[in-house]
mmCIF file of N, CA and C in Angstrom:
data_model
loop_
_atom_site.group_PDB
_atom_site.id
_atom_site.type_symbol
_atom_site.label_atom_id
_atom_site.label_comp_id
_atom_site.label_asym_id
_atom_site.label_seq_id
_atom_site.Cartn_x
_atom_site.Cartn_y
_atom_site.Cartn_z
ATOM 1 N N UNK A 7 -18.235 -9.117 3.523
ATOM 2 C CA UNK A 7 -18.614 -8.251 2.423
ATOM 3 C C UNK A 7 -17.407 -7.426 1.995
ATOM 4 N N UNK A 8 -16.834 -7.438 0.877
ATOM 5 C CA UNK A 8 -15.960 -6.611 0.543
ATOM 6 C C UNK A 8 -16.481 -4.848 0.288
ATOM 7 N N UNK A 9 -15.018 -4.226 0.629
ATOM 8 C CA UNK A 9 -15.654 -3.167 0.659
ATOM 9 C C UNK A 9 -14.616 -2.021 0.171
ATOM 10 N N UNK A 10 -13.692 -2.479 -0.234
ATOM 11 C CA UNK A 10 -12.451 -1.837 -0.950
ATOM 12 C C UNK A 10 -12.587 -2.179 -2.435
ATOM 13 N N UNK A 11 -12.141 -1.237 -3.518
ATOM 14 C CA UNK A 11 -12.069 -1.325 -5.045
ATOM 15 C C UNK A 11 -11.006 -1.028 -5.396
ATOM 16 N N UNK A 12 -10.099 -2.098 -6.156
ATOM 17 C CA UNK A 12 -8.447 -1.407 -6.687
ATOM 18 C C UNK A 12 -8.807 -1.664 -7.851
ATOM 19 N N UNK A 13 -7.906 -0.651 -8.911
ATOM 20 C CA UNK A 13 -8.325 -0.912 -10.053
ATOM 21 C C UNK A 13 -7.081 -1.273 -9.966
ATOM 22 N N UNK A 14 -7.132 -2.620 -11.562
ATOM 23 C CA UNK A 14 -5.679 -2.973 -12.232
ATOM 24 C C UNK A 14 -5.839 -2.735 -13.717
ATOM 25 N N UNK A 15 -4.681 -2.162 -14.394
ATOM 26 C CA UNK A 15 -5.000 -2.285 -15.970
ATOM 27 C C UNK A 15 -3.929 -3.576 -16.224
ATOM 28 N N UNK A 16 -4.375 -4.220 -16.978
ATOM 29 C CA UNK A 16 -4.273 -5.747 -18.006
ATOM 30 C C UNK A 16 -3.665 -5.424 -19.080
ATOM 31 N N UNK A 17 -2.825 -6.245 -19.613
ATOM 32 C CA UNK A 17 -2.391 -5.908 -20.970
ATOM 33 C C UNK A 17 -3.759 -6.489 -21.357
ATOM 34 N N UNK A 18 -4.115 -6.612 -22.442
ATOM 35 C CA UNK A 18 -5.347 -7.086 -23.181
ATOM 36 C C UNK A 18 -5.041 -8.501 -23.759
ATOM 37 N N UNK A 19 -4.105 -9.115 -24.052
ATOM 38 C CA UNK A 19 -4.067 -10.366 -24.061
ATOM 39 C C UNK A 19 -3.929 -11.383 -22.863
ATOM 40 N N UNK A 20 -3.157 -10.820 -21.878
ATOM 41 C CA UNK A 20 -3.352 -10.625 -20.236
ATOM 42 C C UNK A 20 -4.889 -11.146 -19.901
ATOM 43 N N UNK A 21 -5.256 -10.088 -19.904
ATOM 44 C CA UNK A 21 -6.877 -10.009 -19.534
ATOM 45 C C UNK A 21 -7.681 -11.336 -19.917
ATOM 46 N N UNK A 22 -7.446 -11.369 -21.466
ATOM 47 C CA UNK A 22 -8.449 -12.555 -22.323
ATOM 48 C C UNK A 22 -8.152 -13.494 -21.337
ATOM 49 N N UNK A 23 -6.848 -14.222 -21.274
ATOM 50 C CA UNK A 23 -6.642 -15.354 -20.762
ATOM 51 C C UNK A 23 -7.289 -15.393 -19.332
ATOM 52 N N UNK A 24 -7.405 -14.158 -17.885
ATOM 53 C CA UNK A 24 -7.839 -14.612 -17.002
ATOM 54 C C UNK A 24 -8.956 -14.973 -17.295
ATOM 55 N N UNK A 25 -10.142 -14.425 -18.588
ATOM 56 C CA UNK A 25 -10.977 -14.386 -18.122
ATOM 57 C C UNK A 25 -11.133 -15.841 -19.072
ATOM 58 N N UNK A 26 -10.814 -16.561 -19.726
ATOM 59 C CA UNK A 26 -10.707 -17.789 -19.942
ATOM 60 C C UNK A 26 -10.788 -18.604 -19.038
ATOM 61 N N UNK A 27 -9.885 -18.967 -18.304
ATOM 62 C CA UNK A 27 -9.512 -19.414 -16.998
ATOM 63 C C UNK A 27 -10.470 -19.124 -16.361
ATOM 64 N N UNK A 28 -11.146 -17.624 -15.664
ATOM 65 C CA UNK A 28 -12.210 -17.991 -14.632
ATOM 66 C C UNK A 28 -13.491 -18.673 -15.534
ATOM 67 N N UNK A 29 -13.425 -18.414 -16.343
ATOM 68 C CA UNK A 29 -14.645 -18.784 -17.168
ATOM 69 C C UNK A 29 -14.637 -20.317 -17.267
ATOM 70 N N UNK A 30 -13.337 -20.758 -17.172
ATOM 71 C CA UNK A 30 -13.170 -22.458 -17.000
ATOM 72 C C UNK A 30 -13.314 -22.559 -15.891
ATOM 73 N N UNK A 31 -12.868 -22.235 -14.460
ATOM 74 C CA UNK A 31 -13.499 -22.822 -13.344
ATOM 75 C C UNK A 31 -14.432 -21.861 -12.640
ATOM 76 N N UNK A 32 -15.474 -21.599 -13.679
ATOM 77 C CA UNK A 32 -16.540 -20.776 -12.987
ATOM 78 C C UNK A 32 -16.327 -20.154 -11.714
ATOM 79 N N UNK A 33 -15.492 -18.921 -12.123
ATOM 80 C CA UNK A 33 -15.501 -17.700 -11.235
ATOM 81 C C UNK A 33 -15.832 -16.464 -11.950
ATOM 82 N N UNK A 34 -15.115 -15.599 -10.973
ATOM 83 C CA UNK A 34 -14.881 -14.375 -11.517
ATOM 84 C C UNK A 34 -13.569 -13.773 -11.592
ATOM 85 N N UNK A 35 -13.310 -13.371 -12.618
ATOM 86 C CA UNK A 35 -11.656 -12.323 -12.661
ATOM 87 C C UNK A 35 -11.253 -11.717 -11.507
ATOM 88 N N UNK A 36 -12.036 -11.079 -10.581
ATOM 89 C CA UNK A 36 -11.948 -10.539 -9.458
ATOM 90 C C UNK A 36 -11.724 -11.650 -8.567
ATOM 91 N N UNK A 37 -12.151 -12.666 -8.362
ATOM 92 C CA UNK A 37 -12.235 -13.890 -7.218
ATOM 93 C C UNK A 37 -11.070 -14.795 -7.591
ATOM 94 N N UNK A 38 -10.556 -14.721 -8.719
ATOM 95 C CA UNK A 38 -9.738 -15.384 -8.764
ATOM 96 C C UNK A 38 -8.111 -13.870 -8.518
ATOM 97 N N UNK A 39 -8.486 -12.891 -8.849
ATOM 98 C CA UNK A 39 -7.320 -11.631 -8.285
ATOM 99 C C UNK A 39 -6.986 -11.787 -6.584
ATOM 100 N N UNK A 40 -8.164 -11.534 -6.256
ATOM 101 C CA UNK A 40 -8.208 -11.852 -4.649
ATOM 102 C C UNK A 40 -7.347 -12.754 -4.217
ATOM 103 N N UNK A 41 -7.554 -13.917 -4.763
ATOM 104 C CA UNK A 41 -7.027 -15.562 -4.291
ATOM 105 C C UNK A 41 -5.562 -15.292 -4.576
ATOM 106 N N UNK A 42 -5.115 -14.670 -5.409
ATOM 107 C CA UNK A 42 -3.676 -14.550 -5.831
ATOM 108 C C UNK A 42 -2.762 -13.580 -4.875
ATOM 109 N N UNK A 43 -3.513 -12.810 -4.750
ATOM 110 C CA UNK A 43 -3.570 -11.808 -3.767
ATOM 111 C C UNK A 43 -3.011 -12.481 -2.479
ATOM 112 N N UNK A 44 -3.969 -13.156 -1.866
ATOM 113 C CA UNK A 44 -4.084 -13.734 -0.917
ATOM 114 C C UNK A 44 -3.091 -14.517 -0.693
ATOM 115 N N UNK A 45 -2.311 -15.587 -1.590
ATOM 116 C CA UNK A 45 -1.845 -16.435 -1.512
ATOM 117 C C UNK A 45 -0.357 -15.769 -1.818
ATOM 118 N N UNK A 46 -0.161 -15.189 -2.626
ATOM 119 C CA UNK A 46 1.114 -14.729 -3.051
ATOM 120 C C UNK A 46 1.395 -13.168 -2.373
ATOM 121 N N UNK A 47 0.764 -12.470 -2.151
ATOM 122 C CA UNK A 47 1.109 -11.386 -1.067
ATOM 123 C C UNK A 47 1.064 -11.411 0.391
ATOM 124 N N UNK A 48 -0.532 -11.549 0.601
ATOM 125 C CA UNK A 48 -0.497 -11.644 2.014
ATOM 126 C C UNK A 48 -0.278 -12.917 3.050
ATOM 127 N N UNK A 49 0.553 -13.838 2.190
ATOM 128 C CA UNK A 49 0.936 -14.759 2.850
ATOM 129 C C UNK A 49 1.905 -14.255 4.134
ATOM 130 N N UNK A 50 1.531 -15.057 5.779
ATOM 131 C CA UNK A 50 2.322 -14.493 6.564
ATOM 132 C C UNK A 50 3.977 -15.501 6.175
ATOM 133 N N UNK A 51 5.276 -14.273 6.761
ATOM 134 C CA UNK A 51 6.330 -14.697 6.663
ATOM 135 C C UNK A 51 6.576 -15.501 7.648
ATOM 136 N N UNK A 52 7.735 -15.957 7.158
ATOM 137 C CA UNK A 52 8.126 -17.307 8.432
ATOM 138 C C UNK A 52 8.487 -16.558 9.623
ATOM 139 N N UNK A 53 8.755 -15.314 9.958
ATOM 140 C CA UNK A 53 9.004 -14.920 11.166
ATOM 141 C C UNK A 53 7.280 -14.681 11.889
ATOM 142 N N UNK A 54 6.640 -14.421 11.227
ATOM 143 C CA UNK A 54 4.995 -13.999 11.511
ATOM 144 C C UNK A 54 4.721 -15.885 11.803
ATOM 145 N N UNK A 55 5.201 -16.672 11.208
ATOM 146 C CA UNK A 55 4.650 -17.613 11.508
ATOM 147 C C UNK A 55 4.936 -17.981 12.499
ATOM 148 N N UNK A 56 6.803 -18.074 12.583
ATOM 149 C CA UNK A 56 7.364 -18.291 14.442
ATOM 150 C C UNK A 56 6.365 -17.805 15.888
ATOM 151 N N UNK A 57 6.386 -16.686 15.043
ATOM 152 C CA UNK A 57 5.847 -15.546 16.458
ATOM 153 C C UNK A 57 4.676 -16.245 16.932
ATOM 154 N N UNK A 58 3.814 -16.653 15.791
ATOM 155 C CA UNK A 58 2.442 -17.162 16.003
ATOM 156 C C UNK A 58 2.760 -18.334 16.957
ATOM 157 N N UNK A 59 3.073 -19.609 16.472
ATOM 158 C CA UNK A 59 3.833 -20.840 16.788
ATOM 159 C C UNK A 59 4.256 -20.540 18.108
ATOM 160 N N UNK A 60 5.287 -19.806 18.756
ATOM 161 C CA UNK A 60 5.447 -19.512 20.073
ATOM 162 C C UNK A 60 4.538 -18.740 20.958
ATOM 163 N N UNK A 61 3.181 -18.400 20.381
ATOM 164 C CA UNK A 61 2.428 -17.588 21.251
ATOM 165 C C UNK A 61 1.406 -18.284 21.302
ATOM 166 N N UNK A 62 1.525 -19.121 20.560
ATOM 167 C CA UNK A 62 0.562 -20.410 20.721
ATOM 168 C C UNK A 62 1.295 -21.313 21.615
ATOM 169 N N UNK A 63 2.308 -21.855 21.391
ATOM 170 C CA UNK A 63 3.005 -22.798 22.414
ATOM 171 C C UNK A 63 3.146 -22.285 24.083
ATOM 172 N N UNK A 64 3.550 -20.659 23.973
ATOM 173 C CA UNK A 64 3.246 -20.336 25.618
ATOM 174 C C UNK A 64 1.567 -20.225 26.093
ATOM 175 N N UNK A 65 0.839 -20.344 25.194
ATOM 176 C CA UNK A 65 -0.423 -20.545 25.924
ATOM 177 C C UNK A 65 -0.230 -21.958 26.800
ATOM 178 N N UNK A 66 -1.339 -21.455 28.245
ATOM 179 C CA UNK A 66 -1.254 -23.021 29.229
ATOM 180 C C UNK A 66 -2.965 -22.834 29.387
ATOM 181 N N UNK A 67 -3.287 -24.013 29.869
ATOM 182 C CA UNK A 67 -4.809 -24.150 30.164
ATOM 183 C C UNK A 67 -5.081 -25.555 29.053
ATOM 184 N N UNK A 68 -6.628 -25.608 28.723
ATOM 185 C CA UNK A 68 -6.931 -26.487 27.739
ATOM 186 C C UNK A 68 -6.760 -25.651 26.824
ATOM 187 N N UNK A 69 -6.844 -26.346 25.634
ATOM 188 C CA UNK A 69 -6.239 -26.461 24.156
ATOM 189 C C UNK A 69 -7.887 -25.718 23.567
ATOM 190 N N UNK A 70 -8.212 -26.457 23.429
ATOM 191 C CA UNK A 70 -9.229 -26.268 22.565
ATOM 192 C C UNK A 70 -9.603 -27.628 21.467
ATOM 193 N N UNK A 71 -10.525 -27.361 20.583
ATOM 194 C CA UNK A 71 -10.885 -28.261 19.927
ATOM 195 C C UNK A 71 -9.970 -28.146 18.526
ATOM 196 N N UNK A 72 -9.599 -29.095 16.993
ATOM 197 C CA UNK A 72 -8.799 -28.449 16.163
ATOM 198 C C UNK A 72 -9.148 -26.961 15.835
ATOM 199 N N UNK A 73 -10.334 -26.847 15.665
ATOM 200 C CA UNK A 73 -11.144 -25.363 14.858
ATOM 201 C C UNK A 73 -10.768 -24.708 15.652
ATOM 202 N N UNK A 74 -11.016 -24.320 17.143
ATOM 203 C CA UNK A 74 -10.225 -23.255 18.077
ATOM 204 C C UNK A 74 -8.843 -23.176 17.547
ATOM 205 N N UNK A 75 -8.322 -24.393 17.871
ATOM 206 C CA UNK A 75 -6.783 -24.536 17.659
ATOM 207 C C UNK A 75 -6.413 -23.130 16.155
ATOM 208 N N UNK A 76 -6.857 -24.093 15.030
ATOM 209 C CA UNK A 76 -6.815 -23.430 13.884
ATOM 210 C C UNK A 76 -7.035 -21.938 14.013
ATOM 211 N N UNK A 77 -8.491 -21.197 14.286
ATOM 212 C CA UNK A 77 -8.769 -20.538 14.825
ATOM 213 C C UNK A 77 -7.729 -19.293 15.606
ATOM 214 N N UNK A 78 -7.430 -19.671 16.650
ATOM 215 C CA UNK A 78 -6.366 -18.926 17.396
ATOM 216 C C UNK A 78 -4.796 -18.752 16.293
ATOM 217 N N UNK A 79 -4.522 -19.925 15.952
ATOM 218 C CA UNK A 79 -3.250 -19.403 15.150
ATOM 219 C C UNK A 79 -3.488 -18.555 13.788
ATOM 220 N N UNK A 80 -4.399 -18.527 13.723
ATOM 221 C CA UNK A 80 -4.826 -17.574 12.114
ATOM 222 C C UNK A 80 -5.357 -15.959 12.549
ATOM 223 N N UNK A 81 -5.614 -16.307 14.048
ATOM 224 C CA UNK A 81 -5.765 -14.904 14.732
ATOM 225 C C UNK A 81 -4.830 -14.470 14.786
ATOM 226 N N UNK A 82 -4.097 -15.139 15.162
ATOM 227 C CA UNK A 82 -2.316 -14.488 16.240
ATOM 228 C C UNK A 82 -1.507 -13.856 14.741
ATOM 229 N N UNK A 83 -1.653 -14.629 13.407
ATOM 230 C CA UNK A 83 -1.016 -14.499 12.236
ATOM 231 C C UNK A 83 -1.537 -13.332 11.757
ATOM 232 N N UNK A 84 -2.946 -12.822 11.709
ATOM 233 C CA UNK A 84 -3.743 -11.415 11.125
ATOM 234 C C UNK A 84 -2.935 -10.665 12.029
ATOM 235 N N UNK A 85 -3.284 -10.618 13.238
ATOM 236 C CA UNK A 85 -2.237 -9.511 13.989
ATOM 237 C C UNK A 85 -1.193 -9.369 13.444
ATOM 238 N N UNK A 86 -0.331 -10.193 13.353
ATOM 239 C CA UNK A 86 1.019 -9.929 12.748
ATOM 240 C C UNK A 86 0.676 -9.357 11.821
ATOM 241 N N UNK A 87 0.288 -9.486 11.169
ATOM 242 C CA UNK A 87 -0.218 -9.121 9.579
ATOM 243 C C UNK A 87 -0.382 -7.206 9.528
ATOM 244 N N UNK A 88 -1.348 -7.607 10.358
ATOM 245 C CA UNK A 88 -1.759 -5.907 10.641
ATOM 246 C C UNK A 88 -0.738 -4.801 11.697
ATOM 247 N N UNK A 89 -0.248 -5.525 12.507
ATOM 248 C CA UNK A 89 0.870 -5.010 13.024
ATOM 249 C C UNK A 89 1.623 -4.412 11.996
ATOM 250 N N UNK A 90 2.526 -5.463 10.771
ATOM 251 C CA UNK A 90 3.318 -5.223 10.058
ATOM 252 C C UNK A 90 2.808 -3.976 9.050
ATOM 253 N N UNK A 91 1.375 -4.376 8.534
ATOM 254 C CA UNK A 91 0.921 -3.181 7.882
ATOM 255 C C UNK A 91 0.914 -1.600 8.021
ATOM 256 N N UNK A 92 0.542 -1.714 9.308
ATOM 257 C CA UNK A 92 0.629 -0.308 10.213
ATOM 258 C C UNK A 92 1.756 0.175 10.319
ATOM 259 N N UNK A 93 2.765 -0.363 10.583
ATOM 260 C CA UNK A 93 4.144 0.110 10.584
ATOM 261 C C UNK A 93 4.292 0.112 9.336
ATOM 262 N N UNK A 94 4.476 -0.372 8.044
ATOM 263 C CA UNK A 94 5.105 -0.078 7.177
ATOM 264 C C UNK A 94 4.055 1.037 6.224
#
């Protein structure tokens, strides 16, 4: 459930076009902000990715199934994530 509100102001020709666009692949202006968001900001950096990658590789025991697998490295990457946040 989201639970944070940012406002953005749009130029107004800006605006028309997202909402063109979500209106072509049936979304919303907001769901498609998010996704951009997502993809172009909070993407982790390649050092967040290393870190992950080696803290996954020193794990020993069984593995897990892919979804654990997946799972655990998208954990280890939010930490980073939030680590980095907190500090900065």
């Amino acid at each position: 459930m989201l639970k944070k509100r940012v406002e953005i102001l749009f130029d107004a020709s800006e605006y028309r076009r997202l909402e063109e666009l979500a209106q072509t692949k049936k979304r919303s202006v907001g769901s498609m902000v998010r996704e951009a968001v997502a993809k172009y900001v909070l993407q982790p950096t390649d050092q967040e990715r290393g870190e992950a990658l080696e803290w996954f590789a020193a794990q020993r025991g069984p593995v897990g199934s892919p979804e654990e697998i997946k799972e655990d490295i998208l954990r280890a990457i939010d930490e980073g994530i939030e680590k980095s946040l907190e500090a900065g």
